[in-house]
CSV table of C-alpha atoms and ligand atoms in Angstrom, one decimal:
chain,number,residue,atom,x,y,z
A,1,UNK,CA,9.6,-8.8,-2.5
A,2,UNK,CA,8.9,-5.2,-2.4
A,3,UNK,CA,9.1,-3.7,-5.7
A,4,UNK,CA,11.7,-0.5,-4.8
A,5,UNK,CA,9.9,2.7,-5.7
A,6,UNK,CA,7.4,1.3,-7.4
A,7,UNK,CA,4.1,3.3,-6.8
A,8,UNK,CA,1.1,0.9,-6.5
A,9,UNK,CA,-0.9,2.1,-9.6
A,10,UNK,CA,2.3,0.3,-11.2
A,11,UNK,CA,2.7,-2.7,-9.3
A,12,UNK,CA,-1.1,-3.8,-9.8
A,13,UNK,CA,-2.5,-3.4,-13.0
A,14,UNK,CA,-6.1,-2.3,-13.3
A,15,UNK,CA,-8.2,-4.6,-12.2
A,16,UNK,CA,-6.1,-6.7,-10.0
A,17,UNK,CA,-7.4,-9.8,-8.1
A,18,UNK,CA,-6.1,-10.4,-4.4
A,19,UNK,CA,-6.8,-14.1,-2.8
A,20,UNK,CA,-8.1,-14.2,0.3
A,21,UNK,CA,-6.0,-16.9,2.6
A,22,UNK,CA,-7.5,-17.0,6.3
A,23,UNK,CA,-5.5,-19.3,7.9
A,24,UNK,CA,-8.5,-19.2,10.7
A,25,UNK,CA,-10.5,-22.1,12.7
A,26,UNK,CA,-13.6,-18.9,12.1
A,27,UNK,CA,-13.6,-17.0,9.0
A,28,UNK,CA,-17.3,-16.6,8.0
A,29,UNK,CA,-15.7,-18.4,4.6
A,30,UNK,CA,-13.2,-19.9,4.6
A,31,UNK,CA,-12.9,-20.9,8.0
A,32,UNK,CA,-11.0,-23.7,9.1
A,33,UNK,CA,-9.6,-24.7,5.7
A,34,UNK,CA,-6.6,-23.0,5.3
A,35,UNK,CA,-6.1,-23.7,9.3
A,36,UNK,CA,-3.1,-25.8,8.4
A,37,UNK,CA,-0.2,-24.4,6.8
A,38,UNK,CA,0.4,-26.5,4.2
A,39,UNK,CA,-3.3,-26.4,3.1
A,40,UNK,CA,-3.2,-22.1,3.5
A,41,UNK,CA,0.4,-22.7,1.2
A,42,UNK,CA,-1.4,-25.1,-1.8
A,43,UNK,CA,-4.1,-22.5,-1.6
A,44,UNK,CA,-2.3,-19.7,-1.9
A,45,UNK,CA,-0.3,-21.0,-4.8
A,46,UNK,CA,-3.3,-22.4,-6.8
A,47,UNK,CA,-4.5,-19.0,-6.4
A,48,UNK,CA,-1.0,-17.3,-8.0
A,49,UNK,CA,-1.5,-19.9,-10.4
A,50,UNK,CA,-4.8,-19.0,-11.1
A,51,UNK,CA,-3.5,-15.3,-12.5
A,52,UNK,CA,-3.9,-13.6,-8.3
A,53,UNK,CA,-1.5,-10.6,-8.4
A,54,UNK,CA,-1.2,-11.4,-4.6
A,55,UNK,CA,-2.5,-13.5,-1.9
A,56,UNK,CA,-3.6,-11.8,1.5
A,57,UNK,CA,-3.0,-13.9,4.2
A,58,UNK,CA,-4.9,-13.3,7.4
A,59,UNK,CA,-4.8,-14.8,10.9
A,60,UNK,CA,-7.4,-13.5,12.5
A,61,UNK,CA,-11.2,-13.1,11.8
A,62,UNK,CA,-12.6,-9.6,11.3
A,63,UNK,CA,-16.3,-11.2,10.5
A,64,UNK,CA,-18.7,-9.5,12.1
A,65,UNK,CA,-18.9,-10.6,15.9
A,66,UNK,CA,-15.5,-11.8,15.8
A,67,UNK,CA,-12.9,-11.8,18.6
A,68,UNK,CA,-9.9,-10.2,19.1
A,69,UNK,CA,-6.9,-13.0,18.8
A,70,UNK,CA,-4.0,-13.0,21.0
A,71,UNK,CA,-0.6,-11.9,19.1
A,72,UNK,CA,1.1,-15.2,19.9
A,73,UNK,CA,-1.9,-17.0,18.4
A,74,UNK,CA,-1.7,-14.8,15.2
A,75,UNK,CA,2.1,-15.3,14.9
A,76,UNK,CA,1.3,-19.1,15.6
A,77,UNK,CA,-0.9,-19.3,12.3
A,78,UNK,CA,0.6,-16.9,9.8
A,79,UNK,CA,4.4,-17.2,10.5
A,80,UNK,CA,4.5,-21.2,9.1
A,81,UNK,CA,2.2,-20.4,5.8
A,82,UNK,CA,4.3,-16.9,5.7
A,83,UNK,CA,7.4,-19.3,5.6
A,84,UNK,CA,6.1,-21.4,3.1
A,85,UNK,CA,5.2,-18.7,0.5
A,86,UNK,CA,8.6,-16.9,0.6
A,87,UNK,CA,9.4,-15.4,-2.4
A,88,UNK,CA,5.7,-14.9,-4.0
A,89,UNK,CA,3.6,-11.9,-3.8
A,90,UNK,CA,2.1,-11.9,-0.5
A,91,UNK,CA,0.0,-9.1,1.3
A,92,UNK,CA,-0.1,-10.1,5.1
A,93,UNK,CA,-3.9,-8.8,6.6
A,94,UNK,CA,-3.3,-7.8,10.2
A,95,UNK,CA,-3.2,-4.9,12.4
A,96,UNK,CA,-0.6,-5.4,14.7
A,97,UNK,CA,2.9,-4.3,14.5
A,98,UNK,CA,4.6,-7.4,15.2
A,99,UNK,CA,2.4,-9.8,12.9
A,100,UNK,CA,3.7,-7.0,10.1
A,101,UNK,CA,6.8,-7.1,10.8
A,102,UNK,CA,7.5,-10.4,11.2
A,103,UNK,CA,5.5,-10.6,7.7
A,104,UNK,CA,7.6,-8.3,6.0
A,105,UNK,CA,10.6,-10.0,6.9
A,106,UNK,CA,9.3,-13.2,5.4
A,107,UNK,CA,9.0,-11.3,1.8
A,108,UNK,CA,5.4,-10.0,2.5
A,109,UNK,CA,5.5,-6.6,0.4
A,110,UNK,CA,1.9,-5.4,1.4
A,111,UNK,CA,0.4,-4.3,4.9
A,112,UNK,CA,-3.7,-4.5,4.6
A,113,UNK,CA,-5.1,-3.0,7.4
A,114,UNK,CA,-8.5,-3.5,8.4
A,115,UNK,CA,-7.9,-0.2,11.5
A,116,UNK,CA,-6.5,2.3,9.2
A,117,UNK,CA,-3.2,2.5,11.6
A,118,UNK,CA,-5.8,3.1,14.4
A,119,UNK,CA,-5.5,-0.4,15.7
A,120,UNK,CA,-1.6,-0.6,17.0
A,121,UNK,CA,0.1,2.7,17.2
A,122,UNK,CA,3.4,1.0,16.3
A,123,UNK,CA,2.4,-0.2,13.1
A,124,UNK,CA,2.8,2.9,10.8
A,125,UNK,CA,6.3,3.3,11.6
A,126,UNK,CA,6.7,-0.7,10.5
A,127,UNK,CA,5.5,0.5,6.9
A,128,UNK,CA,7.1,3.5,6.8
A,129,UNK,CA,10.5,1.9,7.3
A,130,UNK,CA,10.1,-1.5,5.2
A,131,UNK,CA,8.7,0.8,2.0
A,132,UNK,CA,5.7,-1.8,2.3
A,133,UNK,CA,2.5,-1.2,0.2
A,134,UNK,CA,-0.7,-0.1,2.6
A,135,UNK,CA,-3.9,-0.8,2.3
A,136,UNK,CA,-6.1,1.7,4.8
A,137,UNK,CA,-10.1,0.2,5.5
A,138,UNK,CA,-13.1,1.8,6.4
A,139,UNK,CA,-14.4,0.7,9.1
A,140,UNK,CA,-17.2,1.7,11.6
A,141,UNK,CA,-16.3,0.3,15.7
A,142,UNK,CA,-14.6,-2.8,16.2
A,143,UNK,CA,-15.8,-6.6,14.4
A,144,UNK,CA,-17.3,-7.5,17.7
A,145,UNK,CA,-19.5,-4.2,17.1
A,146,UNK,CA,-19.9,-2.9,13.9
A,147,UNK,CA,-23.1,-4.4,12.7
A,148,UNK,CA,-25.3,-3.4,15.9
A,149,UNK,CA,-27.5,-0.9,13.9
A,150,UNK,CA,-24.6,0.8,11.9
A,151,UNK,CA,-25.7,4.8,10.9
A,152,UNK,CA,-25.0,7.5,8.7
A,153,UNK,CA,-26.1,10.8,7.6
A,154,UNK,CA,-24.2,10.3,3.7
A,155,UNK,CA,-22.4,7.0,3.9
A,156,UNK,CA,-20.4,8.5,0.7
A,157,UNK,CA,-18.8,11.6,2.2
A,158,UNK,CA,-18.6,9.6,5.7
A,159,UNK,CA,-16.5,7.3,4.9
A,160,UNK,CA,-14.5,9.1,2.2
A,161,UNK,CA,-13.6,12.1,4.6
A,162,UNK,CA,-12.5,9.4,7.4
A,163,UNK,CA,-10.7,7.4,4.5
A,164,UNK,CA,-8.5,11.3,3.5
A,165,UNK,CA,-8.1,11.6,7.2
A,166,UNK,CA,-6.7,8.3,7.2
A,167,UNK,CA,-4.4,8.7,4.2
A,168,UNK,CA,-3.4,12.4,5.6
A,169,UNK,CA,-2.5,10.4,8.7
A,170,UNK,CA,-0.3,7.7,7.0
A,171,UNK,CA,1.5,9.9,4.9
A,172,UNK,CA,2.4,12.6,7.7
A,173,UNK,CA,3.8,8.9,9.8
A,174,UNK,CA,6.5,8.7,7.0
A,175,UNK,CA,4.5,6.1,4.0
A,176,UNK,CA,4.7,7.2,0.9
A,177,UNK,CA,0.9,8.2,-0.5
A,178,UNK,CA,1.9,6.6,-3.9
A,179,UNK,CA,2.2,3.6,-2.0
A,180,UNK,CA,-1.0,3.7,-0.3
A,181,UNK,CA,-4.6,2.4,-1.7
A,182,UNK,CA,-8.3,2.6,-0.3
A,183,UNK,CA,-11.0,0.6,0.8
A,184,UNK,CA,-14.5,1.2,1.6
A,185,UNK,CA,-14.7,-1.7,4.1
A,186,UNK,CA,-18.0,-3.1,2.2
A,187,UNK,CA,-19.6,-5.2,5.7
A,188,UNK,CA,-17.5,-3.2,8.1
A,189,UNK,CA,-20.2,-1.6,10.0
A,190,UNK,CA,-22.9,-1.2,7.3
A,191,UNK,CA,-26.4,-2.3,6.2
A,192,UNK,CA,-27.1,-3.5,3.3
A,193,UNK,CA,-28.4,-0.2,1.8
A,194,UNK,CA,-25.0,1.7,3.0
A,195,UNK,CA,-23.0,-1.1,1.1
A,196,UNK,CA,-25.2,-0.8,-2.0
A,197,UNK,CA,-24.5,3.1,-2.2
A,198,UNK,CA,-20.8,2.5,-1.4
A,199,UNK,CA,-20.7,0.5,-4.4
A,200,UNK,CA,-22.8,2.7,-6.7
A,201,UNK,CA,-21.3,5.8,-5.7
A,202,UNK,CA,-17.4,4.5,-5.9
A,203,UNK,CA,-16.3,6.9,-8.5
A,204,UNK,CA,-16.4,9.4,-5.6
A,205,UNK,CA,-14.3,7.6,-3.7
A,206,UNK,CA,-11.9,7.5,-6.5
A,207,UNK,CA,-11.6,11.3,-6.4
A,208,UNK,CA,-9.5,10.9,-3.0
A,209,UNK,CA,-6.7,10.2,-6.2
A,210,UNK,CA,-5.4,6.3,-4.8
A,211,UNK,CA,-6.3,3.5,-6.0
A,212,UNK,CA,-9.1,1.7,-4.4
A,213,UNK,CA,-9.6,-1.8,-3.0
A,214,UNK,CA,-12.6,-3.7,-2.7
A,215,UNK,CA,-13.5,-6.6,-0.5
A,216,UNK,CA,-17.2,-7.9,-2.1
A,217,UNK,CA,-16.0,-12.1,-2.2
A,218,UNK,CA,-19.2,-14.1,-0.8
A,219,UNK,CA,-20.2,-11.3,1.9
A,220,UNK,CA,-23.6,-11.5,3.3
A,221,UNK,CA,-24.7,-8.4,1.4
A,222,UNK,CA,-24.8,-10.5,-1.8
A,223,UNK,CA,-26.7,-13.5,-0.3
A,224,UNK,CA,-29.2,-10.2,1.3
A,225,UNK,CA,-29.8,-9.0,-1.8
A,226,UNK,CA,-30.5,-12.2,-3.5
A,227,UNK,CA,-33.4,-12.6,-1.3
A,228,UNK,CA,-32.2,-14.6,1.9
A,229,UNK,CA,-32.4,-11.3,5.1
A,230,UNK,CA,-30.4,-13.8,7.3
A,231,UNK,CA,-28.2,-14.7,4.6
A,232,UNK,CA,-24.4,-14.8,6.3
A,233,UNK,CA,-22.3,-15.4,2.9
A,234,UNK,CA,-23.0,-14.9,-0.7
A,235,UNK,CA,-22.5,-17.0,-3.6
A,236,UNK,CA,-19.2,-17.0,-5.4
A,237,UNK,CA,-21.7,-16.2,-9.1
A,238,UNK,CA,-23.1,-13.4,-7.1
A,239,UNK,CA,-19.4,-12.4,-5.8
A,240,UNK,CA,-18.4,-12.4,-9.8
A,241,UNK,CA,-21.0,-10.1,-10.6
A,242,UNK,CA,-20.5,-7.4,-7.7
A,243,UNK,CA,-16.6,-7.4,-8.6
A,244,UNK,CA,-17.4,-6.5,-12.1
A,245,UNK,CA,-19.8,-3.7,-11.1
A,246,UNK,CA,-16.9,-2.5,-8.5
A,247,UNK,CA,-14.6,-3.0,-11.4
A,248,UNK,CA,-16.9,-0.5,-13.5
A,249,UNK,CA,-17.5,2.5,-11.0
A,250,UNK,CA,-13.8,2.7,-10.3
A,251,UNK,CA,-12.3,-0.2,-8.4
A,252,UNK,CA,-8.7,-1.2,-8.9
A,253,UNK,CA,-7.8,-4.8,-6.7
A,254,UNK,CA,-10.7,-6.9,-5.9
A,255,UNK,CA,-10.1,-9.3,-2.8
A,256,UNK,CA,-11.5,-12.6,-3.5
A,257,UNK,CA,-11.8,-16.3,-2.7
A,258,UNK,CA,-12.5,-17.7,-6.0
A,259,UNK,CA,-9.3,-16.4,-7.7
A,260,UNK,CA,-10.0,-18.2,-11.3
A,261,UNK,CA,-13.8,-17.3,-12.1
A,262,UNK,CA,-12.6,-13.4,-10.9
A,263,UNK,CA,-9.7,-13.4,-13.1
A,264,UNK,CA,-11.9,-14.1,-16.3
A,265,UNK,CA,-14.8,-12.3,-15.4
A,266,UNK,CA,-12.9,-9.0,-15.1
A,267,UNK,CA,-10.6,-9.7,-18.1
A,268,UNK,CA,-13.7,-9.9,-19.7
A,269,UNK,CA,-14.9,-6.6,-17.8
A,270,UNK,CA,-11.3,-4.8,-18.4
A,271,UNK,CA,-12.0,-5.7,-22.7
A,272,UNK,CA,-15.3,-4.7,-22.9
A,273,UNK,CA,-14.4,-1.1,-21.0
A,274,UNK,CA,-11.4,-0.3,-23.2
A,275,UNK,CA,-13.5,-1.2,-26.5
A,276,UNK,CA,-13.7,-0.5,-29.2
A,277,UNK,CA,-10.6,-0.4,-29.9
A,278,UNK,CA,-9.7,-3.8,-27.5
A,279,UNK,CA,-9.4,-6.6,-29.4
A,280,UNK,CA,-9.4,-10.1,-27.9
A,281,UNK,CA,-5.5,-11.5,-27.6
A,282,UNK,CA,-5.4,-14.7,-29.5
A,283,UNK,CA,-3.0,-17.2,-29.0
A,284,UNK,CA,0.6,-15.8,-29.2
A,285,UNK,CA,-1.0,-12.2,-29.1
A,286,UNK,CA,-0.4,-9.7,-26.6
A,287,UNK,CA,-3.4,-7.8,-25.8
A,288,UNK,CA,-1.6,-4.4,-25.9
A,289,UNK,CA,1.2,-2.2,-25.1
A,290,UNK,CA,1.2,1.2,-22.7
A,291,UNK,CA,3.9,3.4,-23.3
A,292,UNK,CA,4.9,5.9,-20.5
A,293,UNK,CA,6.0,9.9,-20.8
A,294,UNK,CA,7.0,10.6,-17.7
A,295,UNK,CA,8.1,13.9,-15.9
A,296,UNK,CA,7.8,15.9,-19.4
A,297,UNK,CA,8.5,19.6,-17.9
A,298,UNK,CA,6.6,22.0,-19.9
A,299,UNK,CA,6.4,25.6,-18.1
A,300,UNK,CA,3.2,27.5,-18.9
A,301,UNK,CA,0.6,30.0,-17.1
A,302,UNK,CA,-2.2,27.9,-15.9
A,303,UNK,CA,-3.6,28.7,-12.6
A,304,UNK,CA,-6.2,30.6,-10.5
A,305,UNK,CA,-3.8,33.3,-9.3
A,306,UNK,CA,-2.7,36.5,-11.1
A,307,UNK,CA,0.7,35.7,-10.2
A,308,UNK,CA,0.6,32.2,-11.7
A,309,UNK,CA,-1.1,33.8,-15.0
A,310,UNK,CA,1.7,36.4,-15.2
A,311,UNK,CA,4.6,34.4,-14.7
A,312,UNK,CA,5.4,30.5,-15.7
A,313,UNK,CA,6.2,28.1,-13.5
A,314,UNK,CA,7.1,24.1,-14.4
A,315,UNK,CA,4.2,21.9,-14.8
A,316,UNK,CA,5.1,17.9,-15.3
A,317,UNK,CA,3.0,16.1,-17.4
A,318,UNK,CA,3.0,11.8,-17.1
A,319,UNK,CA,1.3,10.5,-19.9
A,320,UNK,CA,0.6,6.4,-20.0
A,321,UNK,CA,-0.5,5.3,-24.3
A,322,UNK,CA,-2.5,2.7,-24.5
A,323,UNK,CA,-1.3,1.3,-27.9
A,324,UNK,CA,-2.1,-1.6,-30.2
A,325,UNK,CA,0.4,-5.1,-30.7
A,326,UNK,CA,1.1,-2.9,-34.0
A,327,UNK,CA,3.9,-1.3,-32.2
A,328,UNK,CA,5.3,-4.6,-31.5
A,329,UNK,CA,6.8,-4.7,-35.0
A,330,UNK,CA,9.6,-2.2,-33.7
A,331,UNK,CA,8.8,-0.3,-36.7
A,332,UNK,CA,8.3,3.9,-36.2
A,333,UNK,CA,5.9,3.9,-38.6
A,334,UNK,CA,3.5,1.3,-36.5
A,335,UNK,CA,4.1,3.4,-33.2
A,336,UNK,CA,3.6,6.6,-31.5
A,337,UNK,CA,5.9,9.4,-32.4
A,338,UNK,CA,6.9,10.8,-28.3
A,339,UNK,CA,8.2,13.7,-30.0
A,340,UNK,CA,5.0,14.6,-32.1
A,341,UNK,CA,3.1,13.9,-28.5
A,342,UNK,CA,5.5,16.5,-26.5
A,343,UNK,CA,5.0,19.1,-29.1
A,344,UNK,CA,1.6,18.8,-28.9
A,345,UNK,CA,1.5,18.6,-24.9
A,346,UNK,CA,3.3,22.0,-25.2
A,347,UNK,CA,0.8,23.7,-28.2
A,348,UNK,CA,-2.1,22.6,-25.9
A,349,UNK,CA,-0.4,24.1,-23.0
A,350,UNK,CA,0.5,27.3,-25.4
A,351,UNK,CA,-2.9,27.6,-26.7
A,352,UNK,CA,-4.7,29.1,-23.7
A,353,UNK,CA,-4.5,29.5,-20.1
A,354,UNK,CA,-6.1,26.9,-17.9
A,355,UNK,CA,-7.8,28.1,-14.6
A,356,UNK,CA,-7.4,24.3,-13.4
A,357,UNK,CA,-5.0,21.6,-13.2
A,358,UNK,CA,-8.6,19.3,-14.6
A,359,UNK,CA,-9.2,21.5,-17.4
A,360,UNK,CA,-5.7,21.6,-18.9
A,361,UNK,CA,-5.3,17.5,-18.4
A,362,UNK,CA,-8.4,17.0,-20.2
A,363,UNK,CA,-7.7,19.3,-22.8
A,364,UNK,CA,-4.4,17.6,-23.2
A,365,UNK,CA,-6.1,13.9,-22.9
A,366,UNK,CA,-8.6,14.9,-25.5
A,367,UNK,CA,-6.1,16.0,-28.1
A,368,UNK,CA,-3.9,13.0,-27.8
A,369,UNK,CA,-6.9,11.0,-28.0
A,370,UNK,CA,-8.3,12.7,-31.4
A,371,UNK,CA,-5.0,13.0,-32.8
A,372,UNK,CA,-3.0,9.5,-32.1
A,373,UNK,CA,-3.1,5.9,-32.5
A,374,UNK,CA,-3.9,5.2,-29.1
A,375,UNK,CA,-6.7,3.0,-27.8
A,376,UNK,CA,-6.5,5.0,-24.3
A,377,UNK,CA,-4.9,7.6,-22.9
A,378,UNK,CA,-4.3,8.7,-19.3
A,379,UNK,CA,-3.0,12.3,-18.6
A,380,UNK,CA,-1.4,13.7,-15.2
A,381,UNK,CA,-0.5,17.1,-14.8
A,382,UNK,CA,1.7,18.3,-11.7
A,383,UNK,CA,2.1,21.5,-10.1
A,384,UNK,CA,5.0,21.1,-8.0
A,385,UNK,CA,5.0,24.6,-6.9
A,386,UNK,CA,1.1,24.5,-6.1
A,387,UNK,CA,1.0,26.4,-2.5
A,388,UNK,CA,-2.5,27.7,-2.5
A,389,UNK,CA,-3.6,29.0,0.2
A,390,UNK,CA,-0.5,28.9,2.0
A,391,UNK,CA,-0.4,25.1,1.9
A,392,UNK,CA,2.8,23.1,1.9
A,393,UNK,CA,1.7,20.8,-1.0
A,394,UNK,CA,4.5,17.8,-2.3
A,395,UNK,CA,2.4,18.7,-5.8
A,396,UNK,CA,-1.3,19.4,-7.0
A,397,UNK,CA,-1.8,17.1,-9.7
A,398,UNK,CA,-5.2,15.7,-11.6
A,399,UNK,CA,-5.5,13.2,-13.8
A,400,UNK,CA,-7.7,12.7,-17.1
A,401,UNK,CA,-8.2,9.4,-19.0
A,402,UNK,CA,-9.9,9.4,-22.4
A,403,UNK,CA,-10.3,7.2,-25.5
A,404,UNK,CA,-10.8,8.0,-28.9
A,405,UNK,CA,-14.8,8.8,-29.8
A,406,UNK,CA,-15.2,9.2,-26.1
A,407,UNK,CA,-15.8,13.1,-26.7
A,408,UNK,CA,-18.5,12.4,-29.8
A,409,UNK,CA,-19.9,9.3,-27.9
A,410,UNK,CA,-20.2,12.1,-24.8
A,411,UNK,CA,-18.8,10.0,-22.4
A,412,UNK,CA,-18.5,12.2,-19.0
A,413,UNK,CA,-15.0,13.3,-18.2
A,414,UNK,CA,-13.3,11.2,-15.7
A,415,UNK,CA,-11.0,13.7,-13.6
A,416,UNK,CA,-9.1,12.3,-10.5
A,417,UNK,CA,-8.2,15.8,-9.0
A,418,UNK,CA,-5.5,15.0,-6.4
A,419,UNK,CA,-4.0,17.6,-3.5
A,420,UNK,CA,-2.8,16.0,-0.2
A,421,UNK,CA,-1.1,18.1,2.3
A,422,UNK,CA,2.4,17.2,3.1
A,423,UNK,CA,5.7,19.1,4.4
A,424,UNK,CA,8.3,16.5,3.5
A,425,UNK,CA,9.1,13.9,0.4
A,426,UNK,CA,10.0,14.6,-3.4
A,427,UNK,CA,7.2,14.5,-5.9
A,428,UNK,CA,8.0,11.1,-7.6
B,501,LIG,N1,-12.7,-8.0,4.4
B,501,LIG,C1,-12.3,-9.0,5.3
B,501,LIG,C2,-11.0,-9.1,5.8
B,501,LIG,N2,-10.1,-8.2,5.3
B,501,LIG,N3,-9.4,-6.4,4.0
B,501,LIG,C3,-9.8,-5.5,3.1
B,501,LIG,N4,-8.8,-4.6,2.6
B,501,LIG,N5,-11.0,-5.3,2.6
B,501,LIG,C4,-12.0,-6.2,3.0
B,501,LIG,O1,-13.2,-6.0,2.5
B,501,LIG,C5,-11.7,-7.2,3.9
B,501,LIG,C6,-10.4,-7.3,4.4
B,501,LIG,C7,-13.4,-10.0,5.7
B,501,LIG,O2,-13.4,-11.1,4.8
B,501,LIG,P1,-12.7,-12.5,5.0
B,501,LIG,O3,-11.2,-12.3,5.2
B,501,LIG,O4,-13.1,-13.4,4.0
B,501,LIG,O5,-13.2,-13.1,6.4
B,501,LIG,P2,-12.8,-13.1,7.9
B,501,LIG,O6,-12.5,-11.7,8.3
B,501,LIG,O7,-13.9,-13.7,8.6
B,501,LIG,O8,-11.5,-13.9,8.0
């Protein structure tokens, strides 16, 4: 099932729903219903159904207090529902090597780890071979631990510097960082104040450039903050409305339980933040089209060096178009003219030396913007000869997303600045 070379932005479109499947006797959820493996198999398919990109199936509790399984008791549950879903989109939650391996070989095409590849040294060579999708999770001690008296200085920075740590870690082991996303680990080892500012302050943990993953669905945090201290699970209205605000600082796949209700409270979400020029589908309607420029080598004289303002060196720009349905009508007249976009790219690029990789993408996201028929634009520009500082660098790259109006309106400039450390793979 693994979607060959596929980077992750591409295989999940933004936002994404996951269903949660704990095929568990103690989840702090859903314990005990998806136990047996036909149930955790009718689930999982109502939840595909239901519009789930992928269903994460688990077999063993990371609630807080929980204890460690046995791997022959997390083979025991997972293997038979595994076996029952092969051929759908399944992301298997474990962090041992064997469960994800076994997984993997059942059709499972993600690896969500609730360690970060600290739990079982053995399991980031099992990604790194199968290609798999990763998911790396903050997390603060172990579930038996993590919620005696959790502390931090800046819960923010904490967990996004042990979070590039993590992702530095994975991609040095051999997995591809384009196939790698993020999570905070909302519950895993933090109060309720230290969830609350993950969650308001997730746009900086978008700036670590991968996509992020959030894990809100019925927590205890939401039935806290509705008013119940003891409270060990929220409801699945106040689940909806903590996906959407994830959804709006930044957040890409939301796990959930209640696939349905998710799925049409962040289409809802994903309209109302691409307005105004969304338009509701109606029947028969597509909702839109996103056209793709990718690799477009333009060389120019951007940088911080004298060098790099002397001489030009290759910079790749990816562009993704949001267009309308108008384009549909396979007339050129109704669609974006590529050509007219790459000459402008390189007039931009022309027009004046960029300091930063941030400035130049927003300068070119801005222009395609103004001067298009797009409803949204999202601009990358590489450096693939980036070596500042002596670095090794695969690339430097940052990323700019704009809509029409969004510079009038004074919308603040959204720039994912990316720059991870790495002596081996091809820039994609
Ligand atoms: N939360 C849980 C389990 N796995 N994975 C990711 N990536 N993010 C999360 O927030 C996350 C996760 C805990 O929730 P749940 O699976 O519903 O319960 P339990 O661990 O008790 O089975």
């Amino acid at each position: 099932m693994i979607a060959a070379g596929v980077p992750i932005e591409e295989r999940f479109s933004r936002p994404s729903v996951m269903g949660i499947v704990n095929v568990t006797p103690d989840s702090f959820s859903d314990g005990g219903v998806n136990l047996d493996p036909g149930d955790a198999v009718s689930t999982a398919r109502r939840m595909l159904e239901e519009g789930a990109a992928i269903v994460d199936v688990g077999g063993e509790s990371t609630r807080p207090g929980a204890t460690a399984v046995s791997l022959g008791e997390e083979l025991r549950r997972v293997i038979p529902a595994l076996e029952g879903l092969a051929g759908l989109p399944v992301s298997i939650d474990t962090s041992k090597a064997d469960v994800a391996r076994r997984a993997l070989e059942l059709g499972a095409e993600l690896v969500n780890d609730v360690t970060a590849l600290r739990g079982d040294p053995a399991l980031a060579d099992v990604v790194a071979e199968s290609g798999a999708y990763l998911c790396l999770v903050h997390m603060r001690g172990t579930p038996r631990t993590m919620q005696t008296d959790p502390r931090y200085e800046d819960v923010v920075s904490e967990v996004a510097a042990f979070l590039e740590e993590r992702l530095r870690f994975a991609v040095s082991a051999g997995v591809r960082e384009e196939r790698i996303c993020l999570d905070p680990g909302i519950g895993f080892g933090k109060s309720v104040r230290h969830n609350l500012e993950l969650l308001h302050r997730l746009g900086e943990l978008a700036t670590l450039g991968r996509p992020l993953l959030v894990g809100l669905s019925r927590k205890s945090v939401l039935g806290r903050v509705a008013g119940d201290p003891g409270a060990r699970t929220g409801t699945a209205a106040a689940s909806l409305g903590a996906a959407v605000s994830a959804f709006e600082r930044g957040a890409w796949i939301l796990r959930v339980h209640d696939v349905r209700g998710h799925v049409e409270a962040l289409e809802v979400a994903r309209a109302v933040a691409t307005a105004p020029h969304a338009r509701a589908a109606g029947p028969g309607e597509s909702s839109g089209v996103t056209v793709e420029l990718r690799g477009l080598e333009i060389p120019g004289r951007h940088g911080l060096e004298q060098h790099e303002r002397e001489r030009e060196q290759p910079f790749l720009y990816d562009l993704w178009l949001q267009v309308s349905d108008a384009a549909l009508s396979d007339r050129i007249e109704d669609a974006v003219d590529y050509r007219a976009v790459a000459e402008r790219v390189r007039a931009v690029s022309a027009g004046h030396q960029y300091s930063l990789l941030e400035a130049l993408a927003a300068a070119v996201a801005d222009a395609v913007a103004a001067e298009f028929p797009v409803d949204r634009v999202r601009v990358r520009v590489r450096k693939p000869r980036a070596r500042p500082a002596g670095l090794t660098l695969e690339y430097s790259a940052a990323t700019v997303e704009r809509a029409p109006g969004d510079w009038e309106r004074g919308s603040i400039p959204h720039a994912l600045v990316r720059s991870v450390q790495t002596d081996h793979g091809q820039s994609p």
